[in-house]
Short mmCIF file of C-alpha atoms and ligand atoms in Angstrom, two decimals:
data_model
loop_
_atom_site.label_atom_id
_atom_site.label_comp_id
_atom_site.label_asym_id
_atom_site.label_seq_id
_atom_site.Cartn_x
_atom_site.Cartn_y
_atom_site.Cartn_z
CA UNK L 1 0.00 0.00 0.00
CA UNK L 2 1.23 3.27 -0.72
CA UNK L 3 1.90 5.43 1.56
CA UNK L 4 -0.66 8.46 1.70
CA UNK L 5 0.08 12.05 0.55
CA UNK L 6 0.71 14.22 3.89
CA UNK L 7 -1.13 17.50 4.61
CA UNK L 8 2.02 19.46 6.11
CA UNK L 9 0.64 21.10 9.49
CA UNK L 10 3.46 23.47 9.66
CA UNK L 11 3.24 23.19 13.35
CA UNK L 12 7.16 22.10 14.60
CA UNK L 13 6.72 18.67 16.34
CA UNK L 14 3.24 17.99 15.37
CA UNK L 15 4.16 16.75 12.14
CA UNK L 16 7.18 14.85 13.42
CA UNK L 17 5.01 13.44 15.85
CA UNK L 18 2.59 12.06 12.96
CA UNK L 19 4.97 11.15 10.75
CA UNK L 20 4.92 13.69 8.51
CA UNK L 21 1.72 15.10 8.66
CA UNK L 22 -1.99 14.57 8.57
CA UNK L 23 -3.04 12.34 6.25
CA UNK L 24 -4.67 14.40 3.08
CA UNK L 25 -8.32 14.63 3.57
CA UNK L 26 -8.95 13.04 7.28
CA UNK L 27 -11.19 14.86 8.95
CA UNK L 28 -9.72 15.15 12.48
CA UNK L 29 -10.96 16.61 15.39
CA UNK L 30 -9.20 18.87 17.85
CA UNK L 31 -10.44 18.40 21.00
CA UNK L 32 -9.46 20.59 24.78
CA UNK L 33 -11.26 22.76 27.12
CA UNK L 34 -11.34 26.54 26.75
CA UNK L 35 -8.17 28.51 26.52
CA UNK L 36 -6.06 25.32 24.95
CA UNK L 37 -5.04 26.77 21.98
CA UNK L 38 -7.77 25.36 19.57
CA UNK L 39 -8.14 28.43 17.74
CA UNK L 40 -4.64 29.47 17.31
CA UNK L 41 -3.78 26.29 16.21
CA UNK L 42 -6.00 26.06 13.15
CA UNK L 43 -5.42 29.46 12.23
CA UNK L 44 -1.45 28.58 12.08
CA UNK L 45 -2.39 25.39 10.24
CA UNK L 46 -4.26 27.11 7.50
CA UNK L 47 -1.58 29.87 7.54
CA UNK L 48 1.01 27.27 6.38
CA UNK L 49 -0.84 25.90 4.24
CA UNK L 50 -2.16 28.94 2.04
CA UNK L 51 1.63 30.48 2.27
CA UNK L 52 2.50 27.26 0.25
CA UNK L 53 -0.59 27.42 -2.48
CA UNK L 54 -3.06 25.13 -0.38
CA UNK L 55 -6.24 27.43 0.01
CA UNK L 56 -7.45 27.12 3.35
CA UNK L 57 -10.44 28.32 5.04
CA UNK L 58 -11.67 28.95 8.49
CA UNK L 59 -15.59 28.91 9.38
CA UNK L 60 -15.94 30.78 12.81
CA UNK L 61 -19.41 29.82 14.93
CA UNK L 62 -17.84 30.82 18.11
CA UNK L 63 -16.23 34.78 17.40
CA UNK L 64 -16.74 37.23 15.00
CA UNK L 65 -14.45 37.67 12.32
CA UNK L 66 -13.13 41.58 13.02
CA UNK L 67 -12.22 40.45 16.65
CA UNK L 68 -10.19 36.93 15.50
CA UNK L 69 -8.58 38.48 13.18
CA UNK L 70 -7.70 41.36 16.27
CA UNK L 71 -6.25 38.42 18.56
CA UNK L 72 -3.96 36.88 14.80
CA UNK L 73 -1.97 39.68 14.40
CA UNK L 74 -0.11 39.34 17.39
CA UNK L 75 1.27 36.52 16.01
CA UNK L 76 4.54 36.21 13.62
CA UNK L 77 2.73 33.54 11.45
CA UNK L 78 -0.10 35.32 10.42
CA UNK L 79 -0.08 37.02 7.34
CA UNK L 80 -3.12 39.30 6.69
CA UNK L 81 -1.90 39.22 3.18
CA UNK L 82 -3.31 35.96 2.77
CA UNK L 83 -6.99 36.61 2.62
CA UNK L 84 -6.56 39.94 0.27
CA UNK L 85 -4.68 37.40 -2.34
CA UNK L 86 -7.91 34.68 -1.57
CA UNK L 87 -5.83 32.41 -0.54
CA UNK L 88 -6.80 32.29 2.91
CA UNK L 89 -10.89 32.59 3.55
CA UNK L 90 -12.79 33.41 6.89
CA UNK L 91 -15.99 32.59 6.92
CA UNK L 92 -18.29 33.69 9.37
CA UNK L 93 -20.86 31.10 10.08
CA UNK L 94 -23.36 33.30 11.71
CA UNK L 95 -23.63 35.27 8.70
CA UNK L 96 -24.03 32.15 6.44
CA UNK L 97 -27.32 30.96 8.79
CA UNK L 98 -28.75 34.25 8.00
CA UNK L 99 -27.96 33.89 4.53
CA UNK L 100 -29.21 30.78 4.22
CA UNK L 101 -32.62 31.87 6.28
CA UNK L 102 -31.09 29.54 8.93
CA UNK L 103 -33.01 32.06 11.74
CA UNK L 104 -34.68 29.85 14.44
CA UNK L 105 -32.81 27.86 17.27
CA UNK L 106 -33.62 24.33 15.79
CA UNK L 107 -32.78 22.98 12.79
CA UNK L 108 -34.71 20.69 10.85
CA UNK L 109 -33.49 18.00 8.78
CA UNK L 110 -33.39 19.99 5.67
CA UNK L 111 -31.95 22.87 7.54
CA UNK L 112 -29.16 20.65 8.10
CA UNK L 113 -28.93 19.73 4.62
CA UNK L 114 -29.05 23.66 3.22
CA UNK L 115 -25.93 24.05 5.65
CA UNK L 116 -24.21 20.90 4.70
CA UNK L 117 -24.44 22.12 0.72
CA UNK L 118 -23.36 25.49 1.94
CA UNK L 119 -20.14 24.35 3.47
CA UNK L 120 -19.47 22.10 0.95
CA UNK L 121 -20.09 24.14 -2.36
CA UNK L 122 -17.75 27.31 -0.69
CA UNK L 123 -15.10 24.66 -0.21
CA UNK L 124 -15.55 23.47 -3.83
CA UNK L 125 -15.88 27.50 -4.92
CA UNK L 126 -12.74 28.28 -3.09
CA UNK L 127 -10.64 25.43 -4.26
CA UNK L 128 -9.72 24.58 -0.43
CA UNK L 129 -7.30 22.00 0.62
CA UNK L 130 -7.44 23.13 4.31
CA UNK L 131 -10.42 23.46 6.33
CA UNK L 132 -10.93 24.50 9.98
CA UNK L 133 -14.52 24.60 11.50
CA UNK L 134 -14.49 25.85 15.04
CA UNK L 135 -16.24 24.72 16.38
CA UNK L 136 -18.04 21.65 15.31
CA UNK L 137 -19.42 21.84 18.93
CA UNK L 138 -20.85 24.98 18.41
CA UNK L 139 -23.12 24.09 14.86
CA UNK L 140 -24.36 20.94 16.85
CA UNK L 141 -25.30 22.27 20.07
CA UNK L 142 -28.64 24.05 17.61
CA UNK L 143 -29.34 20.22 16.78
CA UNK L 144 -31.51 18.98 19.20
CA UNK L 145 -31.20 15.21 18.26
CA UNK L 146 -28.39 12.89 18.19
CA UNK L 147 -29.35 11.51 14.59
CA UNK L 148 -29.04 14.82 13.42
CA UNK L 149 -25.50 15.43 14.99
CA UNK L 150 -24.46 11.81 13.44
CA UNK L 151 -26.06 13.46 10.19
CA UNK L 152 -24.28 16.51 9.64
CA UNK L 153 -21.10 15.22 10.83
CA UNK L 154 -20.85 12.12 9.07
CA UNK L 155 -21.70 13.65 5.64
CA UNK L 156 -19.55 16.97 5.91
CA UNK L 157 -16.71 14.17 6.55
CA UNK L 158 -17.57 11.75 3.98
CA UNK L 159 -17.96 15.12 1.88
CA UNK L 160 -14.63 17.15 2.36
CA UNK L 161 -12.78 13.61 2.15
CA UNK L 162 -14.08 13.43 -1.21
CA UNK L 163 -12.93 17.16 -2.31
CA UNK L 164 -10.02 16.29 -0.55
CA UNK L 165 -9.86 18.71 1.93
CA UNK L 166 -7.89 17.58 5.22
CA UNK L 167 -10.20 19.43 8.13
CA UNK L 168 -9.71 20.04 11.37
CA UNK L 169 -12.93 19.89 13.65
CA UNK L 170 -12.62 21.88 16.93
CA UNK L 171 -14.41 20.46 19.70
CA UNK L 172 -14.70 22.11 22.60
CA UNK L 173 -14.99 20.33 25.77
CA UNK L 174 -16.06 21.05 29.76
CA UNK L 175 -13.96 18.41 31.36
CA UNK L 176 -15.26 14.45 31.76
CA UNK L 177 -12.18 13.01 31.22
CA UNK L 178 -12.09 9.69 28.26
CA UNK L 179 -14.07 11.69 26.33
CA UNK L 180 -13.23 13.81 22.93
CA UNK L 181 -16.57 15.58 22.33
CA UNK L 182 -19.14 16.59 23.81
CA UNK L 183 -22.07 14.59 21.75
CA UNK L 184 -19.97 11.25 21.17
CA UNK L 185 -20.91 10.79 17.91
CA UNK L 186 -17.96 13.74 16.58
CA UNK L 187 -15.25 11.56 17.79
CA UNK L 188 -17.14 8.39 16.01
CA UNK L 189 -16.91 9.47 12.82
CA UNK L 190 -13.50 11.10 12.55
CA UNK L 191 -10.38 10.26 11.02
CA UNK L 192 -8.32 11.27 13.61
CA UNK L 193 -8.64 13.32 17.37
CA UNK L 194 -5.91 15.27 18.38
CA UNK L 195 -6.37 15.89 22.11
CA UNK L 196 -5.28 19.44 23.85
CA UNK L 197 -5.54 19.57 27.79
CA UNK L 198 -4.22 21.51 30.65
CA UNK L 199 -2.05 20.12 33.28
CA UNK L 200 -0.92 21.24 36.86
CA UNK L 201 2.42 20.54 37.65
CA UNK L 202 3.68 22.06 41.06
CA UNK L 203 0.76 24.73 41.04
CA UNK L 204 1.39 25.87 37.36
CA UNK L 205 -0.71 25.11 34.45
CA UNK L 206 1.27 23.86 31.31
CA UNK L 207 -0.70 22.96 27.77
CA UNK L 208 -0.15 19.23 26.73
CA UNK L 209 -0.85 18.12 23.08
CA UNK L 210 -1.74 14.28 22.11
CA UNK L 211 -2.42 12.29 19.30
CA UNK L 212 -4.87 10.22 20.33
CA UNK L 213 -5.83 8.72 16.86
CA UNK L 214 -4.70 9.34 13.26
CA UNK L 215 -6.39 6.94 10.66
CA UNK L 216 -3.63 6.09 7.82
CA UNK L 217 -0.59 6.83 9.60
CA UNK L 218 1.66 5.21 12.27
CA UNK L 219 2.29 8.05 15.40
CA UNK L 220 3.48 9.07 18.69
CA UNK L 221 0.90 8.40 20.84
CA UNK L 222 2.96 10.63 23.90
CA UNK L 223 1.71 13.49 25.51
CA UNK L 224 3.86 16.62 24.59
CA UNK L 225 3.92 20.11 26.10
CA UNK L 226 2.91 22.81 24.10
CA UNK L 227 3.85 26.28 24.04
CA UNK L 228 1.74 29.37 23.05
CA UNK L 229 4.42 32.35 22.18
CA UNK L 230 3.52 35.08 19.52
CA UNK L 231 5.84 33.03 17.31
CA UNK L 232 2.90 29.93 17.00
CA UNK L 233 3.09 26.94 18.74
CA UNK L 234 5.77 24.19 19.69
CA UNK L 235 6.14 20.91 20.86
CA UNK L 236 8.63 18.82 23.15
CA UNK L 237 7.69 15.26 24.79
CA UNK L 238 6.54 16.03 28.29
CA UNK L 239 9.43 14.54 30.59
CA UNK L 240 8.20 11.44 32.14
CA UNK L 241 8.27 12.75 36.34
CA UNK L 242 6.52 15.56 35.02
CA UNK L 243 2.88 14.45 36.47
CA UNK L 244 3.04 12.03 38.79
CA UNK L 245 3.45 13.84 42.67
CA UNK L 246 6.68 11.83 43.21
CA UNK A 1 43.32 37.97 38.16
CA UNK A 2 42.27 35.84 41.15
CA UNK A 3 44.10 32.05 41.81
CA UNK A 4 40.57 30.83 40.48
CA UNK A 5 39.72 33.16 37.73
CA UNK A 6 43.43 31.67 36.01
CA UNK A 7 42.55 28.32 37.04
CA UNK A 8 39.36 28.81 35.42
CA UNK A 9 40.29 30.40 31.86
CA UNK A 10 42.71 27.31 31.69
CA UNK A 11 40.40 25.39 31.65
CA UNK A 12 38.50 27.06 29.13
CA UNK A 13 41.80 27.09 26.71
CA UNK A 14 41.62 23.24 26.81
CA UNK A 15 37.98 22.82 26.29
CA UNK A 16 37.76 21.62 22.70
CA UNK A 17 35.19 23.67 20.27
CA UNK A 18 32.07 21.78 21.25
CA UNK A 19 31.79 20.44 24.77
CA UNK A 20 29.61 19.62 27.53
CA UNK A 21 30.82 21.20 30.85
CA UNK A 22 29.40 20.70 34.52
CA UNK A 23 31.41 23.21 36.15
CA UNK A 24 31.21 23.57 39.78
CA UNK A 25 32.48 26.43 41.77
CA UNK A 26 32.22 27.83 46.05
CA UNK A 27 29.71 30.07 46.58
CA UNK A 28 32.05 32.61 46.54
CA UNK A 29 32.84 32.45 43.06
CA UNK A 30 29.71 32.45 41.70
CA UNK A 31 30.00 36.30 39.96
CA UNK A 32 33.61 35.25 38.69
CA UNK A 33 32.20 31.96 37.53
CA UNK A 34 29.63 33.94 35.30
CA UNK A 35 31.81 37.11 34.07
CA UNK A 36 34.49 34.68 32.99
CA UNK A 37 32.29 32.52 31.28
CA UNK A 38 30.64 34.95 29.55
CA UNK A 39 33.74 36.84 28.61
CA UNK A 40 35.38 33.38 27.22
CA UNK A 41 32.03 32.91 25.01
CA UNK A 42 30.99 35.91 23.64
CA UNK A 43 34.48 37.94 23.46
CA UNK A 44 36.91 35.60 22.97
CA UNK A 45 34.91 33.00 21.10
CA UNK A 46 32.76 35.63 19.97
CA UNK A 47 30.35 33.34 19.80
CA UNK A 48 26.27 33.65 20.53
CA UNK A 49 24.42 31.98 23.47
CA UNK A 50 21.44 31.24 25.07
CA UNK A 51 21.80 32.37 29.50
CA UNK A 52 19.10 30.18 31.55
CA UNK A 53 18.98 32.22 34.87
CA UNK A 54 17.51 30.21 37.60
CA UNK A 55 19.51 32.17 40.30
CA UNK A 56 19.07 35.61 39.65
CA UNK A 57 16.76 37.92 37.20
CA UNK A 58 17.84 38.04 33.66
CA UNK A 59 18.39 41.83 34.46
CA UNK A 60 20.31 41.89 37.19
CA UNK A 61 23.23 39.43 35.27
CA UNK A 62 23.08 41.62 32.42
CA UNK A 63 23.83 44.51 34.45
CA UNK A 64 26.62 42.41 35.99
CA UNK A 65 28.27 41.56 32.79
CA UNK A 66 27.44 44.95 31.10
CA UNK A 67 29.27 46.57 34.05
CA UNK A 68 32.67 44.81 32.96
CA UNK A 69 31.78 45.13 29.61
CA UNK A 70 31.31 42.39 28.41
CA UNK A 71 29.18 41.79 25.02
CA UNK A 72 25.85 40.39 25.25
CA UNK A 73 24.16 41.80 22.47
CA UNK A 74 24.32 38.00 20.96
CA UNK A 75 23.24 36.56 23.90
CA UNK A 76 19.27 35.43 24.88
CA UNK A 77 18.52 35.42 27.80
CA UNK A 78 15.81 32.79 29.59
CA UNK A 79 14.50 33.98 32.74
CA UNK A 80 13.03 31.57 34.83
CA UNK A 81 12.45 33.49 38.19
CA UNK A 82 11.64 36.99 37.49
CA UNK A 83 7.96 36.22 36.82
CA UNK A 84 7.81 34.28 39.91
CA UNK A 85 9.28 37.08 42.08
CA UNK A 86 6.73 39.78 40.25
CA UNK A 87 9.43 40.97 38.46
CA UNK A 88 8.66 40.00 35.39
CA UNK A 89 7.52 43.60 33.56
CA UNK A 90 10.94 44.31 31.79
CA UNK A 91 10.12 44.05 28.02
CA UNK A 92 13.00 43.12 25.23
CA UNK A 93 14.08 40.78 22.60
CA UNK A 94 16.45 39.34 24.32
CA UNK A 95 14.56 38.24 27.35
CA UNK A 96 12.04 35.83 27.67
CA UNK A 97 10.21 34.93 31.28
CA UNK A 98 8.98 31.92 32.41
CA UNK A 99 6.39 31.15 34.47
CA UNK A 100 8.42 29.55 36.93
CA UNK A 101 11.26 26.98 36.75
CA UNK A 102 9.05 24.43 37.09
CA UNK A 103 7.94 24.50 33.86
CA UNK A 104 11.36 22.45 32.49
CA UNK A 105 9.77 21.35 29.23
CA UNK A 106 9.42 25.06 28.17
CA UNK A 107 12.58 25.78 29.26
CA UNK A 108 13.71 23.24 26.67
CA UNK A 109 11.67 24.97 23.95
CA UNK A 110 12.77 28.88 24.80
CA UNK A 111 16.29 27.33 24.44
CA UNK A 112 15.42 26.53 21.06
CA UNK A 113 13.95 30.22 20.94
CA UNK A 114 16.97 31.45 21.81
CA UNK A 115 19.49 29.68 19.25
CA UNK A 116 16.64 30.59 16.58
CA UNK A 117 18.15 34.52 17.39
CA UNK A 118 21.36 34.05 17.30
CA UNK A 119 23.57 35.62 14.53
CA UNK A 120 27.18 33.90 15.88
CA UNK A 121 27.59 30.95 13.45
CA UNK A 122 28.72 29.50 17.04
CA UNK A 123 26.40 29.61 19.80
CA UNK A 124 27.13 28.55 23.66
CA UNK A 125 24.20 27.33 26.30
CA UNK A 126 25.05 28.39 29.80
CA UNK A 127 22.91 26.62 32.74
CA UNK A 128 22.83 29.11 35.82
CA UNK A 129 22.29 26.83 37.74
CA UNK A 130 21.98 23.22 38.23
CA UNK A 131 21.35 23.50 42.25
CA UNK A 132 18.93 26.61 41.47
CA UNK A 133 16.82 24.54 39.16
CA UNK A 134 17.18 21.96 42.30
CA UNK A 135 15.15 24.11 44.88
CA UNK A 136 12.12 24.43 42.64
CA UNK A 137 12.05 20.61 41.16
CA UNK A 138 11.94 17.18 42.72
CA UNK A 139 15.43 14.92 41.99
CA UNK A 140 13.65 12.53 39.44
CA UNK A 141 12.38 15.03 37.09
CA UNK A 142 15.29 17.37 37.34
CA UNK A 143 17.33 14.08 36.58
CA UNK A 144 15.17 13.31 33.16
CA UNK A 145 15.38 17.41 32.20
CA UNK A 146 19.35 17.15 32.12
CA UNK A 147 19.48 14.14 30.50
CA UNK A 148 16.93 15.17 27.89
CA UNK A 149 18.65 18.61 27.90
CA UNK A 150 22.36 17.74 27.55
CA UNK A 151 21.38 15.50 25.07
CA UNK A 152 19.80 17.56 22.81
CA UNK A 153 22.69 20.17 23.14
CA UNK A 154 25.16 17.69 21.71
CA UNK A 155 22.94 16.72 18.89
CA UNK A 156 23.26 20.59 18.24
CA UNK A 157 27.44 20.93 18.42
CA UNK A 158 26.41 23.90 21.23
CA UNK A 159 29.56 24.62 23.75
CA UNK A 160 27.71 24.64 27.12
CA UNK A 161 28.42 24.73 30.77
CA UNK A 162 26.53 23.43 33.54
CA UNK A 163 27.19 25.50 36.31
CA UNK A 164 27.06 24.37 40.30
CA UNK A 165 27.17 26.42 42.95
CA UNK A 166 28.49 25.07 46.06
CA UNK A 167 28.46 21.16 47.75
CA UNK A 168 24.41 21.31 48.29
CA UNK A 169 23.38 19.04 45.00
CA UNK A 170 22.51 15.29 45.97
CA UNK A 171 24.99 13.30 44.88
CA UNK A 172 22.89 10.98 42.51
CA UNK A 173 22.56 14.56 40.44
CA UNK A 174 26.28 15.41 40.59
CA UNK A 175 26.64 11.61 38.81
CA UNK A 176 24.11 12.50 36.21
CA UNK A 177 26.07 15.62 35.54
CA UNK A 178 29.47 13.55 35.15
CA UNK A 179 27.87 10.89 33.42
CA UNK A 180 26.54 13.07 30.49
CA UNK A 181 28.84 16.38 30.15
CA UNK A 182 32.18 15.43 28.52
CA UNK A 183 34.22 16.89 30.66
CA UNK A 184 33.76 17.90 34.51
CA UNK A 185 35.86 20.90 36.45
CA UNK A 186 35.66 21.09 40.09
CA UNK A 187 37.03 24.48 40.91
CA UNK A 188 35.74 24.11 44.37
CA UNK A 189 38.32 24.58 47.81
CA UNK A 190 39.22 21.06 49.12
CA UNK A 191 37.56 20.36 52.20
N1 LIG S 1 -0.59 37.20 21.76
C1 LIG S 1 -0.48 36.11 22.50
N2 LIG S 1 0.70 35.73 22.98
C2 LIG S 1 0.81 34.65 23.75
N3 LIG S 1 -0.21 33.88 24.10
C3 LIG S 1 -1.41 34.20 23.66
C4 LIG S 1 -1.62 35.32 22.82
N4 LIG S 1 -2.92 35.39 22.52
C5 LIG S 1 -3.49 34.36 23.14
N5 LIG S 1 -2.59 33.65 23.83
C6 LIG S 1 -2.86 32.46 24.66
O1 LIG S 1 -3.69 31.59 23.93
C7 LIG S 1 -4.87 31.31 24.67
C8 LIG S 1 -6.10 31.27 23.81
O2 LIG S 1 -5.81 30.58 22.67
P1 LIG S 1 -7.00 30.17 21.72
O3 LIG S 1 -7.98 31.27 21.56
O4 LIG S 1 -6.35 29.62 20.53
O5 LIG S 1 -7.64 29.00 22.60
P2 LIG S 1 -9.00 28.24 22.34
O6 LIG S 1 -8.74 26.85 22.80
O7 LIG S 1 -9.44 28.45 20.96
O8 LIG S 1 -9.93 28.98 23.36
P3 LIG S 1 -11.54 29.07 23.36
O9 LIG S 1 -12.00 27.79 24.00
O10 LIG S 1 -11.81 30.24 24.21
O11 LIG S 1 -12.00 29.22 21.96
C9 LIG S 1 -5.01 32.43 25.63
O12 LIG S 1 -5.70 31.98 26.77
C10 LIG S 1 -3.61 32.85 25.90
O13 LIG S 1 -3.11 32.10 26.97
MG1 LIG S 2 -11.24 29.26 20.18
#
C-alpha cells in the first residue's frame, strides 16, 4: 500500500510526531477545554498551508471575524496578506445561517442539509485544501437530536474527504475526562482526534498536546507540552516525572 | 586575576570547540564563575548563546556583565524566576520569562527560541544553575530534564556549561552531571 500524501501542518513537532503530517483529507478533530489553543492552532495550520498554495479556510461559529482576526496579528505567522490574495478565507458562520434563512434555534433535517451544501459548495468554490470549523461543537449544540448530529457530521466528513480537503474539527470540551466531544458521535466518525488539555504541575498550568488517533498513519501516541508564544506553537515530549506527585 | 579566575580560563583554553561542561564552583565564586564565562564565550569565542537564569533575574546578570563590559548583544537570555518574584515587567528581545522553573519542558523549547536569534555561526548554552533549578524541582524530574537537555545540546554541536554552585546538589545529580557532560571541572576549595 502506498503510503498516503501528507497535509504538512506546519506546526514544529506535530508533524514529526505524525509522521509527517496529517493524512490528506482526514477529517480530524481537535479536542481541549477553553483557553487550549484550539483556535490558534488552526489558524497557524491554515496559515502554512495557504503560504504554500493550499487554500485554506476557516468557518468561525464561536467569534466574530473583526475580533479573531484582532487576537492573529499578534502573532509572527499570520499574514493578513493571505486573505486579500484569496488564498486564505474566513468565513463567518453566523452570517451564512442568516444567509441561508437559517433564523430559528432548531434545525430541521433539511436545515441541516441547506448548511451541509453550503459548506461544501464554498469549499468546492474556493478550491480549499485546508479546512478548519471551530467549532463543530458549536453548529451541533442548535441540533436537538443525536441523529441529526451523526447526520451533519458524518456527511460533511464523507464530503470534504471526497474534495479532498484535510479538516480540522474543533471540539470544545467542559472536562469528563475519556471523552473527545461533547455529543460522542464527533469523535465516532473522525479520522483522527488530536487531544489538547491543561495540566498542573507544582501549582502551574502547562498545555499538553496528544495524538490520540490518526487513521492512515503510524504516530506518537505521547503526551507533549505545548507552548503558546507570539511566534505559533511548539512541541517537546513532556518529561516522564513531570505528572506524577513523586 | 584571582588564583581561580586563572585556574578557570585554563580550563577554558583546553575545552575543545564543542563540549559539555558541569562546572562547579564555592559560593564565593559564583560572579567570577559567570563574568568569565561569559567573557570566554561571547568575546573571545565571539560566539552567541542562550543564559538560563535560575539564580538571579535576567536583568540583574546583564547589568553584571554589562558593568565589565562584556558583550551580550548576541546573547538570549531565559528567565526563569523573574515572573515568579513579580518581576517580570521588563520588556525586550532578548529576554524571555517563564512562568516559573518548574515548567522544564518550556525551558527546553525557549532554548530553542533562543538559538533561533542568534547571529554567531557558534552559539554557547550556559545553565545558571543546576542547584537553582534543584530548589524548585523534585530529583527525578530534574534528573530526566538534564538528560533530555544535555542531550539535545550535543545533537546541536552547542559549547555549554553546567554551572554548580556550592556542595548542596545530591549526589545521585552530581553523577548525572558527570555521566553526560564530557568533561567535569571542580574548581571548588578542598575540604
Ligand atoms: N498574543 C499572545 N501571545 C501569547 N499567548 C497568547 C496570545 N494570545 C493568546 N494567547 C494564549 O492563547 C490562549 C487562547 O488561545 P485560543 O484562543 O487559541 O484557545 P482556544 O482553545 O481556541 O480557546 P476558546 O476555547 O476560548 O476558543 C489564551 O488563553 C492565551 O493564553
Ligand atoms: Mg477558540
Amino acid at each position: 500500500m502506498p503510503a498516503r500524501k501528507r497535509c504538512v501542518t506546519g506546526i514544529e513537532g506535530l508533524d514529526a510526531a505524525l509522521n509527517g503530517g496529517i493524512p490528506e483529507g482526514n477529517v480530524v478533530l481537535l479536542s481541549g477545554a477553553c483557553g487550549t489553543g484550539k483556535t490558534t492552532l488552526g489558524i497557524e495550520y491554515l496559515t502554512y498551508g495557504a503560504a504554500r498554495g493550499e487554500n485554506g479556510v476557516y468557518f468561525s461559529v464561536t467569534e466574530p471575524y473583526e475580533k479573531l482576526l484582532e487576537n492573529m496579528r499578534a502573532f509572527s505567522f499570520f499574514t493578513e496578506n493571505l486573505i486579500e490574495e484569496n488564498k486564505l478565507f474566513i468565513i463567518d458562520v453566523s452570517l451564512l445561517y442568516n444567509r441561508l434563512g437559517l433564523l430559528g434555534e432548531d434545525r430541521t433535517i433539511e436545515d441541516i442539509d441547506t448548511l451541509l451544501w453550503a459548506l461544501i459548495d464554498t469549499v468546492r468554490a474556493l478550491h480549499i485544501k485546508r479546512a478548519v470549523i471551530d467549532s463543530i461543537t458549536a453548529i451541533c449544540s442548535r441540533l436537538a437530536q443525536p441523529s441529526k448530529i451523526r447526520e451533519l457530521v458524518f456527511n460533511l466528513s464523507r464530503m470534504f474527504t471526497h474534495f479532498g480537503v484535510t479538516t480540522l474539527l474543533i471540539s470544545e470540551l467542559a472536562g469528563s475526562a475519556g471523552r473527545y466531544s461533547t455529543y460522542d458521535v464527533e469523535e465516532a466518525v473522525s479520522d483522527g482526534i488530536i487531544l489538547q488539555e491543561d495540566v498542573e504541575r507544582m501549582g502551574n498550568m502547562m498545555r499538553t498536546i496528544q495524538i490520540i488517533k490518526m487513521r492512515g498513519t503510524a504516530h506518537s501516541r505521547a503526551k507533549y507540552v505545548m507552548d503558546l508564544s507570539t511566534e505559533g506553537a511548539l512541541m517537546v515530549p513532556l518529561l516522564k516525572w513531570g505528572l506524577s506527585g513523586e | 586575576m584571582s588564583e581561580f579566575e586563572n585556574k578557570l580560563i585554563d580550563q577554558f583554553n583546553m575545552m575543545p570547540d564543542y563540549s559539555i561542561t558541569a562546572l562547579f564552583v564555592d559560593t564565593d565564586q559564583y560572579f567570577p564563575a559567570i563574568t568569565n564565562t561569559l567573557f570566554y564565550t561571547t568575546e573571545q569565542r565571539e560566539m552567541g548563546g542562550g543564559y538560563v537564569t535560575i539564580t538571579r533575574p535576567a536583568r540583574a546578570i546583564m547589568n553584571k556583565l554589562l558593568a565589565q563590559k562584556i558583550r551580550i548583544a548576541d546573547t538570549y537570555f531565559i528567565d526563569c524566576i523573574s515572573y515568579m518574584v513579580g518581576g517580570a515587567s521588563m520588556a525586550s528581545k532578548q529576554v524571555v520569562n517563564l512562568e516559573s522553573p518548574t515548567m522544564l519542558e518550556t525551558v527546553l523549547l525557549k532554548v530553542d527560541w533562543a538559538f533561533r536569534q542568534i547571529a554567531a555561526p557558534q552559539k554557547f548554552l550556559f545553565l545558571d544553575s543546576v542547584n537553582a533549578l534543584g530548589i524548585y524541582n523534585r530529583d527525578k524530574i530534574l534528573k530526566e530534564f538534564l538528560h533530555v537537555f544535555i542531550n539535545r545540546l550535543r545533537a546541536r554541536d552547542i559549547f555549554s556549561i553546567m554551572l554548580v554552585v556550592g556542595r548542596g546538589l545530591p549526589r545521585d545529580l552530581e553523577e548525572i552531571l558527570q555521566m553526560t557532560c564530557d568533561e567535569t571541572v571542580d574548581l571548588r576549595k578542598k575540604v
